[in-house]
Every structure is written in structure tokens, then in C-alpha cells.
CSV table of N, CA and C in Angstrom, one decimal:
chain,number,residue,atom,x,y,z
A,1,MET,N,-37.1,11.6,-18.1
A,1,MET,CA,-37.3,12.4,-19.3
A,1,MET,C,-36.3,13.6,-19.2
A,2,ILE,N,-36.1,14.2,-18.1
A,2,ILE,CA,-35.1,15.3,-18.0
A,2,ILE,C,-33.8,14.8,-17.4
A,3,GLY,N,-32.7,14.8,-18.1
A,3,GLY,CA,-31.5,14.4,-17.7
A,3,GLY,C,-30.4,15.4,-18.1
A,4,ARG,N,-29.3,15.5,-17.3
A,4,ARG,CA,-28.2,16.4,-17.5
A,4,ARG,C,-27.4,16.0,-18.8
A,5,THR,N,-27.0,17.0,-19.5
A,5,THR,CA,-26.1,16.8,-20.7
A,5,THR,C,-25.0,17.9,-20.6
A,6,ALA,N,-23.9,17.6,-21.3
A,6,ALA,CA,-22.8,18.5,-21.3
A,6,ALA,C,-23.2,19.8,-22.0
A,7,GLU,N,-24.2,19.7,-22.9
A,7,GLU,CA,-24.6,20.9,-23.7
A,7,GLU,C,-25.4,21.9,-22.9
A,8,ALA,N,-26.0,21.4,-21.8
A,8,ALA,CA,-26.9,22.3,-21.0
A,8,ALA,C,-26.2,22.8,-19.7
A,9,PRO,N,-25.9,24.1,-19.7
A,9,PRO,CA,-25.3,24.7,-18.5
A,9,PRO,C,-26.2,24.6,-17.3
A,10,ASP,N,-25.7,24.6,-16.1
A,10,ASP,CA,-26.5,24.5,-14.9
A,10,ASP,C,-27.7,25.4,-15.0
A,11,GLY,N,-28.9,24.9,-14.7
A,11,GLY,CA,-30.1,25.7,-14.7
A,11,GLY,C,-30.7,25.9,-16.0
A,12,TRP,N,-30.2,25.3,-17.0
A,12,TRP,CA,-30.7,25.4,-18.4
A,12,TRP,C,-31.0,24.0,-19.0
A,13,ALA,N,-31.9,24.0,-20.0
A,13,ALA,CA,-32.2,22.8,-20.7
A,13,ALA,C,-31.9,23.0,-22.2
A,14,VAL,N,-31.6,21.9,-22.8
A,14,VAL,CA,-31.5,21.9,-24.3
A,14,VAL,C,-32.7,21.1,-24.8
A,15,LEU,N,-33.5,21.7,-25.6
A,15,LEU,CA,-34.8,21.1,-26.1
A,15,LEU,C,-34.7,20.9,-27.6
A,16,GLN,N,-35.2,19.8,-28.1
A,16,GLN,CA,-35.3,19.6,-29.5
A,16,GLN,C,-36.8,19.8,-29.9
A,17,LEU,N,-37.1,20.8,-30.6
A,17,LEU,CA,-38.5,21.1,-31.1
A,17,LEU,C,-38.5,20.8,-32.6
A,18,ASN,N,-39.0,19.7,-33.0
A,18,ASN,CA,-38.9,19.2,-34.4
A,18,ASN,C,-37.4,19.1,-34.7
A,19,LYS,N,-36.8,19.9,-35.6
A,19,LYS,CA,-35.4,19.8,-35.9
A,19,LYS,C,-34.6,20.9,-35.4
A,20,THR,N,-35.3,21.8,-34.5
A,20,THR,CA,-34.6,23.0,-34.0
A,20,THR,C,-34.3,22.8,-32.5
A,21,ILE,N,-33.1,23.3,-32.2
A,21,ILE,CA,-32.6,23.2,-30.8
A,21,ILE,C,-32.9,24.6,-30.1
A,22,ILE,N,-33.5,24.5,-28.9
A,22,ILE,CA,-33.8,25.7,-28.1
A,22,ILE,C,-33.1,25.5,-26.8
A,23,LYS,N,-32.6,26.6,-26.3
A,23,LYS,CA,-32.1,26.7,-24.9
A,23,LYS,C,-33.2,27.3,-24.0
A,24,ALA,N,-33.5,26.6,-22.9
A,24,ALA,CA,-34.5,27.1,-22.0
A,24,ALA,C,-34.0,27.1,-20.6
A,25,GLU,N,-34.2,28.3,-19.9
A,25,GLU,CA,-33.9,28.4,-18.5
A,25,GLU,C,-34.9,27.5,-17.8
A,26,ILE,N,-34.5,26.8,-16.7
A,26,ILE,CA,-35.4,25.9,-16.0
A,26,ILE,C,-35.9,26.6,-14.7
A,27,ALA,N,-37.2,26.6,-14.6
A,27,ALA,CA,-37.9,27.1,-13.3
A,27,ALA,C,-38.4,25.8,-12.6
A,28,ARG,N,-37.6,25.4,-11.6
A,28,ARG,CA,-38.0,24.2,-10.9
A,28,ARG,C,-38.7,24.4,-9.5
A,29,THR,N,-38.2,25.5,-8.9
A,29,THR,CA,-38.7,25.8,-7.5
A,29,THR,C,-40.0,26.6,-7.6
A,30,SER,N,-40.8,26.7,-6.5
A,30,SER,CA,-42.0,27.5,-6.5
A,30,SER,C,-41.6,28.9,-6.7
A,31,ALA,N,-40.6,29.4,-6.2
A,31,ALA,CA,-40.2,30.8,-6.3
A,31,ALA,C,-39.8,31.1,-7.8
A,32,GLN,N,-39.0,30.2,-8.4
A,32,GLN,CA,-38.7,30.4,-9.8
A,32,GLN,C,-39.9,30.3,-10.7
A,33,ARG,N,-40.8,29.4,-10.4
A,33,ARG,CA,-42.0,29.3,-11.3
A,33,ARG,C,-42.9,30.6,-11.1
A,34,ALA,N,-43.0,31.1,-9.9
A,34,ALA,CA,-43.8,32.3,-9.6
A,34,ALA,C,-43.2,33.5,-10.4
A,35,GLN,N,-41.9,33.7,-10.4
A,35,GLN,CA,-41.2,34.8,-11.1
A,35,GLN,C,-41.3,34.6,-12.6
A,36,GLY,N,-41.0,33.4,-13.1
A,36,GLY,CA,-41.1,33.2,-14.5
A,36,GLY,C,-40.3,34.2,-15.3
A,37,LEU,N,-41.0,34.7,-16.4
A,37,LEU,CA,-40.3,35.7,-17.2
A,37,LEU,C,-40.7,37.2,-16.9
A,38,SER,N,-41.4,37.3,-15.8
A,38,SER,CA,-41.9,38.7,-15.4
A,38,SER,C,-40.7,39.6,-15.3
A,39,GLY,N,-40.9,40.8,-15.8
A,39,GLY,CA,-39.9,41.9,-15.7
A,39,GLY,C,-38.8,41.8,-16.7
A,40,ARG,N,-38.7,40.7,-17.5
A,40,ARG,CA,-37.6,40.6,-18.5
A,40,ARG,C,-38.0,41.4,-19.7
A,41,ARG,N,-37.0,41.9,-20.4
A,41,ARG,CA,-37.2,42.7,-21.6
A,41,ARG,C,-37.6,41.8,-22.8
A,42,ALA,N,-37.0,40.6,-22.9
A,42,ALA,CA,-37.3,39.8,-24.1
A,42,ALA,C,-36.7,38.4,-23.9
A,43,LEU,N,-37.0,37.5,-24.8
A,43,LEU,CA,-36.3,36.3,-25.0
A,43,LEU,C,-35.5,36.3,-26.3
A,44,GLY,N,-34.4,35.6,-26.3
A,44,GLY,CA,-33.7,35.4,-27.6
A,44,GLY,C,-34.5,34.5,-28.5
A,45,THR,N,-34.2,34.6,-29.8
A,45,THR,CA,-35.0,33.8,-30.8
A,45,THR,C,-34.9,32.3,-30.6
A,46,ASP,N,-33.8,31.9,-29.9
A,46,ASP,CA,-33.6,30.5,-29.7
A,46,ASP,C,-33.7,30.1,-28.2
A,47,GLU,N,-34.4,30.9,-27.4
A,47,GLU,CA,-34.5,30.8,-26.0
A,47,GLU,C,-35.9,30.6,-25.5
A,48,GLY,N,-36.1,30.0,-24.3
A,48,GLY,CA,-37.4,29.9,-23.7
A,48,GLY,C,-37.2,29.7,-22.2
A,49,MET,N,-38.3,29.4,-21.5
A,49,MET,CA,-38.3,29.1,-20.1
A,49,MET,C,-39.1,27.8,-20.0
A,50,LEU,N,-38.5,26.8,-19.3
A,50,LEU,CA,-39.2,25.6,-19.0
A,50,LEU,C,-39.5,25.5,-17.6
A,51,PHE,N,-40.8,25.4,-17.3
A,51,PHE,CA,-41.4,25.2,-15.9
A,51,PHE,C,-41.5,23.7,-15.7
A,52,VAL,N,-40.9,23.2,-14.6
A,52,VAL,CA,-40.9,21.8,-14.3
A,52,VAL,C,-41.7,21.7,-13.0
A,53,PHE,N,-42.7,20.8,-13.0
A,53,PHE,CA,-43.5,20.6,-11.8
A,53,PHE,C,-43.2,19.2,-11.3
A,54,PRO,N,-43.3,19.0,-9.9
A,54,PRO,CA,-42.9,17.7,-9.3
A,54,PRO,C,-43.9,16.6,-9.6
A,55,GLN,N,-45.1,16.9,-10.0
A,55,GLN,CA,-46.1,15.9,-10.3
A,55,GLN,C,-47.1,16.6,-11.3
A,56,ASP,N,-47.9,15.8,-11.9
A,56,ASP,CA,-48.9,16.4,-12.9
A,56,ASP,C,-49.8,17.4,-12.1
A,57,THR,N,-50.1,18.5,-12.8
A,57,THR,CA,-50.9,19.5,-12.2
A,57,THR,C,-51.5,20.4,-13.3
A,58,ALA,N,-52.4,21.2,-12.9
A,58,ALA,CA,-53.1,22.1,-13.9
A,58,ALA,C,-53.0,23.6,-13.4
A,59,PRO,N,-51.7,24.1,-13.5
A,59,PRO,CA,-51.5,25.5,-13.0
A,59,PRO,C,-52.1,26.5,-13.9
A,60,GLY,N,-52.4,27.7,-13.3
A,60,GLY,CA,-52.8,28.8,-14.1
A,60,GLY,C,-51.6,29.8,-14.3
A,61,PHE,N,-51.5,30.2,-15.6
A,61,PHE,CA,-50.4,31.2,-15.9
A,61,PHE,C,-51.0,32.5,-16.3
A,62,TRP,N,-50.3,33.6,-16.0
A,62,TRP,CA,-50.8,34.9,-16.4
A,62,TRP,C,-49.6,35.7,-16.9
A,63,MET,N,-49.9,36.9,-17.4
A,63,MET,CA,-48.9,37.8,-18.0
A,63,MET,C,-48.5,38.9,-17.1
A,64,LYS,N,-48.5,38.7,-15.8
A,64,LYS,CA,-48.2,39.8,-14.9
A,64,LYS,C,-46.8,40.3,-15.1
A,65,GLU,N,-46.6,41.6,-15.2
A,65,GLU,CA,-45.3,42.2,-15.4
A,65,GLU,C,-44.5,41.7,-16.6
A,66,MET,N,-45.2,41.2,-17.6
A,66,MET,CA,-44.6,40.8,-18.8
A,66,MET,C,-44.4,42.0,-19.7
A,67,ASN,N,-43.3,42.0,-20.5
A,67,ASN,CA,-43.0,43.1,-21.4
A,67,ASN,C,-43.0,42.6,-22.9
A,68,PHE,N,-43.4,41.4,-23.2
A,68,PHE,CA,-43.5,40.9,-24.5
A,68,PHE,C,-44.4,39.8,-24.6
A,69,ALA,N,-44.9,39.5,-25.8
A,69,ALA,CA,-45.8,38.4,-26.0
A,69,ALA,C,-45.1,37.1,-26.1
A,70,ILE,N,-45.8,36.0,-25.7
A,70,ILE,CA,-45.2,34.6,-25.7
A,70,ILE,C,-46.2,33.6,-26.2
A,71,ASP,N,-45.7,32.5,-26.6
A,71,ASP,CA,-46.5,31.3,-26.8
A,71,ASP,C,-46.3,30.4,-25.6
A,72,ILE,N,-47.3,29.8,-25.1
A,72,ILE,CA,-47.2,28.8,-24.0
A,72,ILE,C,-47.5,27.4,-24.5
A,73,VAL,N,-46.6,26.5,-24.3
A,73,VAL,CA,-46.7,25.1,-24.7
A,73,VAL,C,-46.9,24.2,-23.5
A,74,TRP,N,-48.0,23.6,-23.4
A,74,TRP,CA,-48.3,22.7,-22.2
A,74,TRP,C,-47.9,21.3,-22.6
A,75,LEU,N,-47.1,20.6,-21.7
A,75,LEU,CA,-46.5,19.3,-22.0
A,75,LEU,C,-46.8,18.3,-21.0
A,76,ASP,N,-47.1,17.1,-21.4
A,76,ASP,CA,-47.4,16.0,-20.4
A,76,ASP,C,-46.0,15.4,-19.9
A,77,SER,N,-46.1,14.4,-19.1
A,77,SER,CA,-44.9,13.9,-18.5
A,77,SER,C,-43.9,13.2,-19.5
A,78,SER,N,-44.5,12.9,-20.7
A,78,SER,CA,-43.6,12.2,-21.7
A,78,SER,C,-43.1,13.3,-22.7
A,79,GLY,N,-43.4,14.6,-22.5
A,79,GLY,CA,-42.9,15.6,-23.3
A,79,GLY,C,-43.9,15.9,-24.5
A,80,ALA,N,-45.0,15.2,-24.5
A,80,ALA,CA,-46.0,15.4,-25.6
A,80,ALA,C,-46.7,16.8,-25.4
A,81,ILE,N,-46.9,17.5,-26.5
A,81,ILE,CA,-47.7,18.8,-26.5
A,81,ILE,C,-49.1,18.4,-26.3
A,82,VAL,N,-49.7,19.0,-25.2
A,82,VAL,CA,-51.1,18.8,-24.9
A,82,VAL,C,-51.9,20.0,-25.5
A,83,GLU,N,-51.3,21.2,-25.5
A,83,GLU,CA,-52.0,22.3,-26.1
A,83,GLU,C,-51.0,23.4,-26.2
A,84,ILE,N,-51.3,24.4,-27.2
A,84,ILE,CA,-50.5,25.6,-27.3
A,84,ILE,C,-51.4,26.8,-27.3
A,85,ASN,N,-51.0,27.8,-26.4
A,85,ASN,CA,-51.7,29.1,-26.4
A,85,ASN,C,-50.7,30.0,-27.1
A,86,LYS,N,-51.2,30.6,-28.2
A,86,LYS,CA,-50.3,31.4,-29.1
A,86,LYS,C,-50.5,32.9,-28.8
A,87,ASN,N,-49.3,33.6,-29.0
A,87,ASN,CA,-49.3,35.1,-29.0
A,87,ASN,C,-50.1,35.7,-27.8
A,88,LEU,N,-49.7,35.2,-26.6
A,88,LEU,CA,-50.4,35.8,-25.4
A,88,LEU,C,-49.7,37.2,-25.1
A,89,ASN,N,-50.5,38.2,-25.1
A,89,ASN,CA,-50.0,39.5,-24.9
A,89,ASN,C,-50.0,40.0,-23.5
A,90,PRO,N,-49.1,40.8,-23.1
A,90,PRO,CA,-49.1,41.4,-21.7
A,90,PRO,C,-50.4,42.0,-21.3
A,91,ASP,N,-51.1,42.6,-22.3
A,91,ASP,CA,-52.3,43.3,-22.0
A,91,ASP,C,-53.4,42.4,-21.6
A,92,SER,N,-53.2,41.0,-21.7
A,92,SER,CA,-54.2,40.1,-21.2
A,92,SER,C,-54.3,40.0,-19.7
A,93,PHE,N,-53.3,40.5,-19.0
A,93,PHE,CA,-53.3,40.4,-17.5
A,93,PHE,C,-54.5,41.2,-17.0
A,94,PRO,N,-55.3,40.6,-16.1
A,94,PRO,CA,-55.0,39.5,-15.2
A,94,PRO,C,-55.6,38.2,-15.6
A,95,GLN,N,-56.0,38.0,-16.9
A,95,GLN,CA,-56.5,36.7,-17.3
A,95,GLN,C,-55.6,35.6,-17.0
A,96,LEU,N,-56.1,34.4,-16.6
A,96,LEU,CA,-55.3,33.2,-16.4
A,96,LEU,C,-55.5,32.3,-17.5
A,97,PHE,N,-54.4,31.6,-17.8
A,97,PHE,CA,-54.5,30.5,-18.9
A,97,PHE,C,-54.2,29.2,-18.2
A,98,TYR,N,-55.0,28.2,-18.6
A,98,TYR,CA,-54.9,26.8,-18.0
A,98,TYR,C,-54.7,25.8,-19.1
A,99,PRO,N,-54.0,24.7,-18.7
A,99,PRO,CA,-54.0,23.6,-19.7
A,99,PRO,C,-55.4,22.9,-19.7
A,100,PRO,N,-55.6,22.1,-20.8
A,100,PRO,CA,-56.9,21.4,-20.9
A,100,PRO,C,-57.0,20.2,-19.9
A,101,ARG,N,-55.8,19.8,-19.5
A,101,ARG,CA,-55.8,18.6,-18.5
A,101,ARG,C,-54.4,18.8,-17.8
A,102,PRO,N,-54.2,18.0,-16.7
A,102,PRO,CA,-53.0,18.1,-16.0
A,102,PRO,C,-51.8,17.9,-16.9
A,103,ILE,N,-50.7,18.6,-16.6
A,103,ILE,CA,-49.5,18.6,-17.3
A,103,ILE,C,-48.3,18.5,-16.3
A,104,ARG,N,-47.1,18.2,-16.9
A,104,ARG,CA,-45.9,18.2,-16.0
A,104,ARG,C,-44.9,19.3,-16.3
A,105,TYR,N,-45.0,19.8,-17.6
A,105,TYR,CA,-44.0,20.9,-18.0
A,105,TYR,C,-44.8,22.0,-18.7
A,106,VAL,N,-44.3,23.2,-18.6
A,106,VAL,CA,-44.8,24.3,-19.4
A,106,VAL,C,-43.5,24.9,-20.1
A,107,LEU,N,-43.6,25.2,-21.4
A,107,LEU,CA,-42.5,25.8,-22.1
A,107,LEU,C,-43.1,27.2,-22.6
A,108,GLU,N,-42.4,28.3,-22.2
A,108,GLU,CA,-42.7,29.6,-22.7
A,108,GLU,C,-41.7,30.0,-23.8
A,109,LEU,N,-42.2,30.4,-24.9
A,109,LEU,CA,-41.3,30.7,-26.1
A,109,LEU,C,-41.7,32.1,-26.6
A,110,PRO,N,-40.8,32.7,-27.4
A,110,PRO,CA,-41.2,34.0,-28.0
A,110,PRO,C,-42.5,33.8,-28.9
A,111,ALA,N,-43.3,34.8,-28.9
A,111,ALA,CA,-44.6,34.7,-29.7
A,111,ALA,C,-44.3,34.4,-31.1
A,112,GLY,N,-45.0,33.5,-31.7
A,112,GLY,CA,-44.8,33.2,-33.1
A,112,GLY,C,-43.9,32.0,-33.4
A,113,LEU,N,-43.1,31.6,-32.4
A,113,LEU,CA,-42.1,30.6,-32.6
A,113,LEU,C,-42.8,29.2,-32.8
A,114,THR,N,-43.9,29.0,-32.1
A,114,THR,CA,-44.5,27.7,-32.3
A,114,THR,C,-45.1,27.5,-33.8
A,115,ASP,N,-45.5,28.6,-34.4
A,115,ASP,CA,-46.0,28.6,-35.8
A,115,ASP,C,-44.8,28.4,-36.7
A,116,LYS,N,-43.7,29.2,-36.4
A,116,LYS,CA,-42.5,29.1,-37.3
A,116,LYS,C,-41.9,27.7,-37.3
A,117,LEU,N,-42.0,27.0,-36.1
A,117,LEU,CA,-41.5,25.6,-36.0
A,117,LEU,C,-42.5,24.6,-36.4
A,118,GLN,N,-43.7,25.0,-36.7
A,118,GLN,CA,-44.8,24.1,-37.0
A,118,GLN,C,-45.1,23.1,-35.9
A,119,LEU,N,-45.1,23.6,-34.7
A,119,LEU,CA,-45.4,22.7,-33.5
A,119,LEU,C,-46.9,22.5,-33.5
A,120,LYS,N,-47.3,21.3,-33.1
A,120,LYS,CA,-48.8,21.0,-33.0
A,120,LYS,C,-49.0,20.0,-31.8
A,121,THR,N,-50.2,20.0,-31.4
A,121,THR,CA,-50.6,19.0,-30.4
A,121,THR,C,-50.2,17.6,-30.8
A,122,GLY,N,-49.6,16.9,-29.8
A,122,GLY,CA,-49.2,15.5,-30.0
A,122,GLY,C,-47.7,15.4,-30.3
A,123,ASP,N,-47.1,16.5,-30.8
A,123,ASP,CA,-45.6,16.5,-31.1
A,123,ASP,C,-44.9,16.2,-29.7
A,124,ILE,N,-43.8,15.6,-29.8
A,124,ILE,CA,-42.9,15.3,-28.6
A,124,ILE,C,-41.8,16.3,-28.6
A,125,ILE,N,-41.6,17.0,-27.5
A,125,ILE,CA,-40.4,17.8,-27.3
A,125,ILE,C,-39.4,17.0,-26.5
A,126,HIS,N,-38.2,16.9,-27.0
A,126,HIS,CA,-37.2,16.1,-26.3
A,126,HIS,C,-36.4,17.1,-25.4
A,127,LEU,N,-36.4,16.7,-24.1
A,127,LEU,CA,-35.8,17.5,-23.1
A,127,LEU,C,-34.5,17.0,-22.5
A,128,ASN,N,-33.5,17.8,-22.4
A,128,ASN,CA,-32.2,17.4,-21.7
A,128,ASN,C,-31.9,18.6,-20.8
A,129,ALA,N,-31.9,18.4,-19.5
A,129,ALA,CA,-31.6,19.6,-18.6
A,129,ALA,C,-30.6,19.2,-17.6
């Protein structure tokens, strides 16, 4: 599902969300996944962060040290959207957010982008990293 392409610089993925291309920084290691977007000022309008897990899991995500709202897209091993949590605000910390079932990938996007792109449960996100 995830394979290297010339368009994706090292440590980044190129994702196709419906007809829109998004660049996402990849968080593959435990340390990268723990850090996530904490402490960053913002994401670009065409950027995200893709969390990659070695096997299906049901991790909890929180908004610790976040400075902006995001949408969380939970994806299974085929890239299908399992659920979307929209407009999660930094003020929600320490609340944890979980997928409804085990997932393989998590995509964090700027708040409102999932609505703008009309993403919904069952859509497939094509990943190249």
C-alpha cells in the first residue's frame, strides 16, 4: 500500500484524497508518532501528517501541546476511511480520541479540510510514501 515515488521526498508521502493531492510527513517510529504535530504552529493547506503503524491497532490520540485544530482520519490497511473526527480543538486536551475499530494509518489534516474535500467513511485514500 505504501511505496516510494519520485514525487515524495524522504520522510514524506503523497496522498490522493478524491482528486486532491496532499503532502504528508510520515511518522513511522514510536518517537515520531508520540511527537506528532505537537508544538507546531500550523499545517499548510495542502499538508498533513501520516501515522504509520506496523500492524492493526487502536491507538488513542490527544491534542497535547497542539496550537491549531485538526481533522483526524482513521484508515484501515487498504487505505479505506474508517472514521473521521472533525475540528478537534487543542482545548480538548487531555481527552483521548480512538478509532471505532483497529486501524493501520492515521492522517491528521488542517481542520475543515475533510469537509472541503467531501471525504467520507469508505472512501479510499491512495498512499505513496
